[in-house]
Amino acid sequence: MAFLPSVTTALPAARPRLGTERPRPAGLRQAASLPHHRRAWMSAASPLGTPPPPSPSPTPSTRVVPPARTPSDAPLQVRGPTTPAPDYTAIDAELRSRVLLPAFRGALMEELAPTPPPEPLPPGFDGAMALIAALSAKYNNRPRDLTAGSLRVLYSLFPGWLLVAFRRSFAVALPGVSARLNAGVTSLTSRWLMGPNTLNEGGTGVLVERCRYLEASGCVSTCVNGCKVPTETFLKEGLGVDLWMQPNYDTFECQFSFGVKPPPVVEDPAFDAPCMGQCAVAQARARTDAGRRCTNNDAAAMDRGKQGGLDGAVGGRE
């Protein structure tokens, strides 16, 4: 048996015993420790195994970045105010509401085509929310497509010449005036969609007291992918104005800060919010998936203002 030593020395090293782990590249170790939608952001932003470039640090005095959370098997919790929803009859009767709401519904139906709208389609605001739910179902598990579709809806509501004129006249030459103008217009024209609001932050901010859109949808993904990201992108690309929207999923308040650049996606708390118990999609997922995080919330994979998929999908911009 003298040949045994030579054979064993030629064999490759034995595999690690069960319970041990081979060392992995630093990028993969970092990605594995992140929640689902942040892993999607990392994989989309950089080659496999290579961590993305570090994001610029926010001003220390502005906000505290919450620690990364991981998926939990805790039961879903219904979130939001416990008091009944406000009566929006008076707001829906306003002339601007009777003009803007039908235009918004028409734009949603055009984006939904060729998928037929829900039947029977409720009138007014409830019908708009039914169309939004149908749009979310059309782009099921494709949050970037939902964001792109919502962005097309926004662009369809404004003539192209108006956007170009505003960028040239105000956004570049008078950024402070531009921020105040956008805050004022948003406050006056969005009550039918978001409910009562007040101007704050010296006239460059709008505080939505209890977002009607968020309460009606009951969905974090619809809020982020169907409202927050498209609106921030539209304001920056279409009007040349920075906007940071900060929804609060416990009070349903939402702070619009015009002229303020939103933080990097990995530091924005809106992208780290757990699903809400009243969300029908989250309820269905909870029956089959132990993870309770809103996995459709991976629109974070988009680099703001440089979303290749969105640029081609929207078009018509100068």
mmCIF file of C-alpha atoms in Angstrom:
data_model
loop_
_atom_site.group_PDB
_atom_site.id
_atom_site.type_symbol
_atom_site.label_atom_id
_atom_site.label_comp_id
_atom_site.label_asym_id
_atom_site.label_seq_id
_atom_site.Cartn_x
_atom_site.Cartn_y
_atom_site.Cartn_z
ATOM 1 C CA MET A 1 0.000 0.000 0.000
ATOM 2 C CA ALA A 2 2.938 2.309 -0.481
ATOM 3 C CA PHE A 3 1.132 4.164 -3.271
ATOM 4 C CA LEU A 4 -1.529 5.618 -0.914
ATOM 5 C CA PRO A 5 0.480 8.641 0.281
ATOM 6 C CA SER A 6 1.129 9.802 -3.277
ATOM 7 C CA VAL A 7 -2.551 9.443 -4.196
ATOM 8 C CA THR A 8 -3.859 11.316 -1.183
ATOM 9 C CA THR A 9 -1.440 14.170 -1.653
ATOM 10 C CA ALA A 10 -2.644 14.578 -5.241
ATOM 11 C CA LEU A 11 -6.291 14.808 -4.228
ATOM 12 C CA PRO A 12 -7.866 18.296 -3.934
ATOM 13 C CA ALA A 13 -8.505 19.723 -0.522
ATOM 14 C CA ALA A 14 -11.532 18.315 1.225
ATOM 15 C CA ARG A 15 -14.746 20.341 1.238
ATOM 16 C CA PRO A 16 -15.528 22.270 4.389
ATOM 17 C CA ARG A 17 -17.409 20.269 6.935
ATOM 18 C CA LEU A 18 -21.121 20.806 7.374
ATOM 19 C CA GLY A 19 -21.751 23.940 9.418
ATOM 20 C CA THR A 20 -18.763 25.827 8.073
ATOM 21 C CA GLU A 21 -19.040 28.492 5.407
ATOM 22 C CA ARG A 22 -16.703 29.329 2.609
ATOM 23 C CA PRO A 23 -15.604 32.940 2.552
ATOM 24 C CA ARG A 24 -17.563 35.002 0.039
ATOM 25 C CA PRO A 25 -16.604 38.222 -1.708
ATOM 26 C CA ALA A 26 -17.260 41.300 0.357
ATOM 27 C CA GLY A 27 -19.988 42.503 -2.011
ATOM 28 C CA LEU A 28 -21.957 39.281 -1.698
ATOM 29 C CA ARG A 29 -21.648 39.256 2.101
ATOM 30 C CA GLN A 30 -22.939 42.829 2.157
ATOM 31 C CA ALA A 31 -25.835 42.072 -0.192
ATOM 32 C CA ALA A 32 -26.878 38.965 1.738
ATOM 33 C CA SER A 33 -27.276 41.004 4.912
ATOM 34 C CA LEU A 34 -29.695 43.474 3.334
ATOM 35 C CA PRO A 35 -33.485 43.275 2.988
ATOM 36 C CA HIS A 36 -34.963 42.002 -0.269
ATOM 37 C CA HIS A 37 -35.595 45.321 -1.974
ATOM 38 C CA ARG A 38 -32.161 46.666 -1.013
ATOM 39 C CA ARG A 39 -30.532 43.549 -2.456
ATOM 40 C CA ALA A 40 -32.386 44.302 -5.679
ATOM 41 C CA TRP A 41 -30.985 47.828 -5.617
ATOM 42 C CA MET A 42 -27.438 46.525 -5.129
ATOM 43 C CA SER A 43 -27.650 43.910 -7.876
ATOM 44 C CA ALA A 44 -29.106 46.410 -10.328
ATOM 45 C CA ALA A 45 -26.587 49.095 -9.539
ATOM 46 C CA SER A 46 -23.374 47.119 -9.768
ATOM 47 C CA PRO A 47 -21.895 43.880 -11.120
ATOM 48 C CA LEU A 48 -22.380 40.735 -9.083
ATOM 49 C CA GLY A 49 -20.104 40.683 -6.086
ATOM 50 C CA THR A 50 -19.053 44.327 -6.464
ATOM 51 C CA PRO A 51 -20.543 46.765 -3.947
ATOM 52 C CA PRO A 52 -21.967 50.002 -5.379
ATOM 53 C CA PRO A 53 -19.983 53.198 -4.992
ATOM 54 C CA PRO A 54 -20.542 54.892 -1.633
ATOM 55 C CA SER A 55 -23.382 57.395 -1.561
ATOM 56 C CA PRO A 56 -22.600 60.965 -0.537
ATOM 57 C CA SER A 57 -23.209 61.454 3.154
ATOM 58 C CA PRO A 58 -26.221 63.652 3.989
ATOM 59 C CA THR A 59 -25.770 66.763 6.076
ATOM 60 C CA PRO A 60 -25.481 65.499 9.666
ATOM 61 C CA SER A 61 -28.004 68.017 10.961
ATOM 62 C CA THR A 62 -30.762 67.183 8.476
ATOM 63 C CA ARG A 63 -31.883 63.683 9.396
ATOM 64 C CA VAL A 64 -30.891 60.412 11.013
ATOM 65 C CA VAL A 65 -30.701 57.408 8.720
ATOM 66 C CA PRO A 66 -32.595 54.474 10.261
ATOM 67 C CA PRO A 67 -30.789 51.147 10.541
ATOM 68 C CA ALA A 68 -31.461 48.584 7.843
ATOM 69 C CA ARG A 69 -34.299 46.266 8.719
ATOM 70 C CA THR A 70 -34.687 42.679 7.649
ATOM 71 C CA PRO A 71 -37.813 40.751 6.638
ATOM 72 C CA SER A 72 -39.837 39.669 9.631
ATOM 73 C CA ASP A 73 -42.245 36.820 10.185
ATOM 74 C CA ALA A 74 -44.276 39.010 12.525
ATOM 75 C CA PRO A 75 -47.980 39.331 11.632
ATOM 76 C CA LEU A 76 -48.978 42.137 9.311
ATOM 77 C CA GLN A 77 -50.240 45.200 11.134
ATOM 78 C CA VAL A 78 -52.937 47.568 9.976
ATOM 79 C CA ARG A 79 -51.415 51.033 9.982
ATOM 80 C CA GLY A 80 -52.720 54.550 9.756
ATOM 81 C CA PRO A 81 -55.209 56.697 11.669
ATOM 82 C CA THR A 82 -57.856 54.908 13.712
ATOM 83 C CA THR A 83 -60.465 57.629 13.232
ATOM 84 C CA PRO A 84 -62.919 57.464 10.297
ATOM 85 C CA ALA A 85 -61.774 58.939 6.993
ATOM 86 C CA PRO A 86 -62.789 62.563 6.394
ATOM 87 C CA ASP A 87 -65.791 63.480 4.287
ATOM 88 C CA TYR A 88 -64.496 64.672 0.918
ATOM 89 C CA THR A 89 -67.889 65.664 -0.520
ATOM 90 C CA ALA A 90 -67.146 69.393 -0.405
ATOM 91 C CA ILE A 91 -63.707 68.945 -1.974
ATOM 92 C CA ASP A 92 -65.099 66.741 -4.759
ATOM 93 C CA ALA A 93 -67.709 69.431 -5.510
ATOM 94 C CA GLU A 94 -65.067 72.106 -6.165
ATOM 95 C CA LEU A 95 -64.710 73.232 -9.778
ATOM 96 C CA ARG A 96 -61.011 72.313 -9.942
ATOM 97 C CA SER A 97 -61.823 68.811 -8.670
ATOM 98 C CA ARG A 98 -64.563 68.361 -11.293
ATOM 99 C CA VAL A 99 -62.041 69.345 -13.982
ATOM 100 C CA LEU A 100 -58.893 67.567 -12.788
ATOM 101 C CA LEU A 101 -60.374 64.271 -11.600
ATOM 102 C CA PRO A 102 -61.938 63.313 -14.984
ATOM 103 C CA ALA A 103 -58.697 64.258 -16.743
ATOM 104 C CA PHE A 104 -56.755 62.025 -14.353
ATOM 105 C CA ARG A 105 -59.193 59.143 -14.878
ATOM 106 C CA GLY A 106 -58.886 59.513 -18.657
ATOM 107 C CA ALA A 107 -55.085 59.448 -18.490
ATOM 108 C CA LEU A 108 -55.211 56.310 -16.329
ATOM 109 C CA MET A 109 -57.520 54.570 -18.814
ATOM 110 C CA GLU A 110 -55.184 55.416 -21.690
ATOM 111 C CA GLU A 111 -52.228 53.965 -19.786
ATOM 112 C CA LEU A 112 -54.234 50.892 -18.835
ATOM 113 C CA ALA A 113 -55.167 50.123 -22.481
ATOM 114 C CA PRO A 114 -55.496 47.642 -24.042
ATOM 115 C CA THR A 115 -56.431 46.135 -20.687
ATOM 116 C CA PRO A 116 -60.133 46.934 -20.175
ATOM 117 C CA PRO A 117 -61.037 49.015 -17.115
ATOM 118 C CA PRO A 118 -62.769 47.361 -14.175
ATOM 119 C CA GLU A 119 -66.488 46.739 -14.626
ATOM 120 C CA PRO A 120 -68.536 48.315 -13.283
ATOM 121 C CA LEU A 121 -66.246 51.328 -12.840
ATOM 122 C CA PRO A 122 -67.285 53.402 -9.811
ATOM 123 C CA PRO A 123 -67.793 57.134 -10.357
ATOM 124 C CA GLY A 124 -65.499 59.883 -9.139
ATOM 125 C CA PHE A 125 -62.499 59.297 -6.901
ATOM 126 C CA ASP A 126 -63.401 55.663 -6.188
ATOM 127 C CA GLY A 127 -63.247 54.968 -9.909
ATOM 128 C CA ALA A 128 -59.811 56.576 -10.135
ATOM 129 C CA MET A 129 -58.569 54.326 -7.332
ATOM 130 C CA ALA A 130 -60.064 51.293 -9.099
ATOM 131 C CA LEU A 131 -58.090 52.254 -12.219
ATOM 132 C CA ILE A 132 -54.923 52.665 -10.133
ATOM 133 C CA ALA A 133 -55.467 49.194 -8.653
ATOM 134 C CA ALA A 134 -55.956 47.805 -12.175
ATOM 135 C CA LEU A 135 -52.750 49.518 -13.301
ATOM 136 C CA SER A 136 -50.879 47.980 -10.364
ATOM 137 C CA ALA A 137 -52.293 44.568 -11.285
ATOM 138 C CA LYS A 138 -51.235 45.073 -14.915
ATOM 139 C CA TYR A 139 -47.653 45.626 -13.786
ATOM 140 C CA ASN A 140 -47.803 42.984 -11.067
ATOM 141 C CA ASN A 141 -44.346 42.330 -9.554
ATOM 142 C CA ARG A 142 -42.855 44.849 -12.015
ATOM 143 C CA PRO A 143 -42.524 48.010 -9.919
ATOM 144 C CA ARG A 144 -40.302 49.791 -12.429
ATOM 145 C CA ASP A 145 -43.018 49.367 -15.060
ATOM 146 C CA LEU A 146 -45.616 50.727 -12.629
ATOM 147 C CA THR A 147 -43.392 53.738 -11.991
ATOM 148 C CA ALA A 148 -42.842 54.303 -15.713
ATOM 149 C CA GLY A 149 -46.574 54.016 -16.396
ATOM 150 C CA SER A 150 -47.431 56.462 -13.614
ATOM 151 C CA LEU A 151 -44.824 58.872 -14.965
ATOM 152 C CA ARG A 152 -46.426 58.696 -18.431
ATOM 153 C CA VAL A 153 -49.773 59.555 -16.829
ATOM 154 C CA LEU A 154 -48.255 62.672 -15.250
ATOM 155 C CA TYR A 155 -46.653 63.815 -18.496
ATOM 156 C CA SER A 156 -49.917 63.347 -20.394
ATOM 157 C CA LEU A 157 -51.617 65.891 -18.123
ATOM 158 C CA PHE A 158 -49.278 68.742 -19.093
ATOM 159 C CA PRO A 159 -48.551 70.210 -22.547
ATOM 160 C CA GLY A 160 -44.889 69.849 -23.461
ATOM 161 C CA TRP A 161 -44.442 73.540 -24.248
ATOM 162 C CA LEU A 162 -45.535 74.475 -20.736
ATOM 163 C CA LEU A 163 -42.889 72.274 -19.145
ATOM 164 C CA VAL A 164 -40.168 73.689 -21.383
ATOM 165 C CA ALA A 165 -41.256 77.269 -20.705
ATOM 166 C CA PHE A 166 -41.320 76.738 -16.954
ATOM 167 C CA ARG A 167 -37.864 75.167 -16.879
ATOM 168 C CA ARG A 168 -36.361 77.999 -18.884
ATOM 169 C CA SER A 169 -38.197 80.837 -17.148
ATOM 170 C CA PHE A 170 -38.146 79.779 -13.509
ATOM 171 C CA ALA A 171 -36.351 76.539 -12.668
ATOM 172 C CA VAL A 172 -32.960 77.688 -13.944
ATOM 173 C CA ALA A 173 -33.094 81.448 -13.422
ATOM 174 C CA LEU A 174 -35.228 81.643 -10.254
ATOM 175 C CA PRO A 175 -35.012 78.368 -8.325
ATOM 176 C CA GLY A 176 -36.439 79.870 -5.110
ATOM 177 C CA VAL A 177 -39.443 81.309 -6.940
ATOM 178 C CA SER A 178 -39.830 78.017 -8.787
ATOM 179 C CA ALA A 179 -40.019 76.057 -5.527
ATOM 180 C CA ARG A 180 -42.662 78.416 -4.124
ATOM 181 C CA LEU A 181 -44.718 78.330 -7.315
ATOM 182 C CA ASN A 182 -44.751 74.551 -7.354
ATOM 183 C CA ALA A 183 -45.696 74.388 -3.686
ATOM 184 C CA GLY A 184 -48.569 76.822 -4.205
ATOM 185 C CA VAL A 185 -49.905 75.072 -7.294
ATOM 186 C CA THR A 186 -49.640 71.659 -5.626
ATOM 187 C CA SER A 187 -51.504 72.897 -2.577
ATOM 188 C CA LEU A 188 -54.338 74.361 -4.675
ATOM 189 C CA THR A 189 -54.772 71.596 -7.235
ATOM 190 C CA SER A 190 -54.189 68.335 -5.352
ATOM 191 C CA ARG A 191 -56.878 68.420 -2.660
ATOM 192 C CA TRP A 192 -59.128 66.071 -4.653
ATOM 193 C CA LEU A 193 -56.330 63.462 -4.732
ATOM 194 C CA MET A 194 -54.565 63.885 -1.389
ATOM 195 C CA GLY A 195 -57.020 65.785 0.800
ATOM 196 C CA PRO A 196 -56.536 68.953 2.873
ATOM 197 C CA ASN A 197 -53.042 70.382 3.135
ATOM 198 C CA THR A 198 -51.172 73.421 4.364
ATOM 199 C CA LEU A 199 -48.184 75.355 3.084
ATOM 200 C CA ASN A 200 -45.109 75.243 5.326
ATOM 201 C CA GLU A 201 -41.307 75.483 5.187
ATOM 202 C CA GLY A 202 -41.467 79.173 4.314
ATOM 203 C CA GLY A 203 -43.817 78.580 1.395
ATOM 204 C CA THR A 204 -41.663 75.915 -0.305
ATOM 205 C CA GLY A 205 -43.320 72.944 1.377
ATOM 206 C CA VAL A 206 -46.753 71.319 1.472
ATOM 207 C CA LEU A 207 -47.919 69.166 4.365
ATOM 208 C CA VAL A 208 -50.693 66.768 3.406
ATOM 209 C CA GLU A 209 -52.676 66.218 6.581
ATOM 210 C CA ARG A 210 -54.037 62.749 5.777
ATOM 211 C CA CYS A 211 -53.308 61.458 2.301
ATOM 212 C CA ARG A 212 -56.524 60.323 0.658
ATOM 213 C CA TYR A 213 -54.628 58.382 -2.014
ATOM 214 C CA LEU A 214 -52.549 56.426 0.524
ATOM 215 C CA GLU A 215 -55.523 55.681 2.761
ATOM 216 C CA ALA A 216 -57.645 54.475 -0.153
ATOM 217 C CA SER A 217 -54.918 52.225 -1.582
ATOM 218 C CA GLY A 218 -53.605 50.928 1.751
ATOM 219 C CA CYS A 219 -50.442 49.902 -0.074
ATOM 220 C CA VAL A 220 -46.834 50.973 0.478
ATOM 221 C CA SER A 221 -45.799 49.875 -3.008
ATOM 222 C CA THR A 222 -48.591 51.867 -4.663
ATOM 223 C CA CYS A 223 -47.516 54.906 -2.632
ATOM 224 C CA VAL A 224 -43.813 54.573 -3.491
ATOM 225 C CA ASN A 225 -43.936 53.211 -7.050
ATOM 226 C CA GLY A 226 -47.175 54.831 -8.184
ATOM 227 C CA CYS A 227 -46.847 58.249 -6.537
ATOM 228 C CA LYS A 228 -43.620 59.177 -4.721
ATOM 229 C CA VAL A 229 -40.984 58.136 -7.264
ATOM 230 C CA PRO A 230 -42.968 59.210 -10.382
ATOM 231 C CA THR A 231 -43.812 62.597 -8.864
ATOM 232 C CA GLU A 232 -40.254 63.293 -7.725
ATOM 233 C CA THR A 233 -38.958 62.236 -11.137
ATOM 234 C CA PHE A 234 -41.538 64.325 -13.016
ATOM 235 C CA LEU A 235 -40.754 67.460 -11.002
ATOM 236 C CA LYS A 236 -37.017 67.051 -11.596
ATOM 237 C CA GLU A 237 -37.057 66.021 -15.246
ATOM 238 C CA GLY A 238 -40.169 67.848 -16.434
ATOM 239 C CA LEU A 239 -40.007 71.073 -14.438
ATOM 240 C CA GLY A 240 -36.389 71.150 -13.286
ATOM 241 C CA VAL A 241 -37.353 71.294 -9.598
ATOM 242 C CA ASP A 242 -36.028 69.011 -6.878
ATOM 243 C CA LEU A 243 -38.686 67.446 -4.668
ATOM 244 C CA TRP A 244 -38.480 65.170 -1.666
ATOM 245 C CA MET A 245 -41.726 63.482 -0.612
ATOM 246 C CA GLN A 246 -41.807 61.985 2.885
ATOM 247 C CA PRO A 247 -44.876 59.824 3.546
ATOM 248 C CA ASN A 248 -45.701 58.820 7.101
ATOM 249 C CA TYR A 249 -47.345 55.391 7.145
ATOM 250 C CA ASP A 250 -48.610 55.775 10.713
ATOM 251 C CA THR A 251 -50.377 59.127 10.374
ATOM 252 C CA PHE A 252 -50.789 59.181 6.549
ATOM 253 C CA GLU A 253 -49.255 62.639 6.500
ATOM 254 C CA CYS A 254 -46.953 63.427 3.598
ATOM 255 C CA GLN A 255 -44.419 66.248 3.505
ATOM 256 C CA PHE A 256 -43.587 67.750 0.098
ATOM 257 C CA SER A 257 -40.307 69.673 0.229
ATOM 258 C CA PHE A 258 -39.737 71.566 -3.018
ATOM 259 C CA GLY A 259 -36.209 72.623 -3.853
ATOM 260 C CA VAL A 260 -34.847 69.810 -1.682
ATOM 261 C CA LYS A 261 -33.010 66.981 -3.387
ATOM 262 C CA PRO A 262 -34.200 63.577 -2.127
ATOM 263 C CA PRO A 263 -31.598 61.487 -0.318
ATOM 264 C CA PRO A 264 -30.069 58.367 -1.843
ATOM 265 C CA VAL A 265 -32.581 55.557 -2.087
ATOM 266 C CA VAL A 266 -30.775 53.416 0.479
ATOM 267 C CA GLU A 267 -31.154 56.244 3.012
ATOM 268 C CA ASP A 268 -34.780 57.160 2.288
ATOM 269 C CA PRO A 269 -37.066 55.654 4.969
ATOM 270 C CA ALA A 270 -39.958 55.331 2.503
ATOM 271 C CA PHE A 271 -38.133 52.485 0.757
ATOM 272 C CA ASP A 272 -37.677 50.557 3.993
ATOM 273 C CA ALA A 273 -41.312 50.515 5.117
ATOM 274 C CA PRO A 274 -43.028 47.197 5.901
ATOM 275 C CA CYS A 275 -46.250 46.217 4.201
ATOM 276 C CA MET A 276 -49.500 47.379 5.736
ATOM 277 C CA GLY A 277 -52.028 44.876 7.001
ATOM 278 C CA GLN A 278 -54.894 46.463 5.057
ATOM 279 C CA CYS A 279 -53.119 45.871 1.722
ATOM 280 C CA ALA A 280 -54.835 43.082 -0.239
ATOM 281 C CA VAL A 281 -51.597 42.162 -2.021
ATOM 282 C CA ALA A 282 -49.708 41.923 1.262
ATOM 283 C CA GLN A 283 -52.455 39.763 2.757
ATOM 284 C CA ALA A 284 -52.236 37.346 -0.162
ATOM 285 C CA ARG A 285 -48.448 37.232 0.032
ATOM 286 C CA ALA A 286 -48.526 36.672 3.788
ATOM 287 C CA ARG A 287 -50.364 33.390 3.271
ATOM 288 C CA THR A 288 -47.504 31.984 1.225
ATOM 289 C CA ASP A 289 -44.410 33.968 2.187
ATOM 290 C CA ALA A 290 -42.899 34.413 5.633
ATOM 291 C CA GLY A 291 -41.343 37.734 4.596
ATOM 292 C CA ARG A 292 -43.657 40.625 5.347
ATOM 293 C CA ARG A 293 -41.678 43.366 3.659
ATOM 294 C CA CYS A 294 -43.299 44.929 0.624
ATOM 295 C CA THR A 295 -41.171 43.185 -1.982
ATOM 296 C CA ASN A 296 -42.672 45.287 -4.769
ATOM 297 C CA ASN A 297 -40.881 48.212 -3.167
ATOM 298 C CA ASP A 298 -37.750 47.648 -5.254
ATOM 299 C CA ALA A 299 -38.241 50.718 -7.389
ATOM 300 C CA ALA A 300 -35.235 51.662 -5.296
ATOM 301 C CA ALA A 301 -33.230 49.959 -8.029
ATOM 302 C CA MET A 302 -33.670 53.064 -10.126
ATOM 303 C CA ASP A 303 -31.073 55.797 -10.117
ATOM 304 C CA ARG A 304 -33.095 58.994 -9.828
ATOM 305 C CA GLY A 305 -33.081 60.951 -13.048
ATOM 306 C CA LYS A 306 -31.051 58.292 -14.859
ATOM 307 C CA GLN A 307 -33.541 55.446 -15.125
ATOM 308 C CA GLY A 308 -32.745 54.096 -18.570
ATOM 309 C CA GLY A 309 -36.046 52.247 -18.724
ATOM 310 C CA LEU A 310 -38.041 55.362 -17.861
ATOM 311 C CA ASP A 311 -36.337 57.681 -20.305
ATOM 312 C CA GLY A 312 -37.300 55.484 -23.221
ATOM 313 C CA ALA A 313 -40.790 54.864 -21.873
ATOM 314 C CA VAL A 314 -41.739 58.502 -21.354
ATOM 315 C CA GLY A 315 -40.033 60.364 -24.152
ATOM 316 C CA GLY A 316 -40.956 63.758 -25.479
ATOM 317 C CA ARG A 317 -38.682 65.698 -23.157
ATOM 318 C CA GLU A 318 -36.167 68.325 -24.152
#
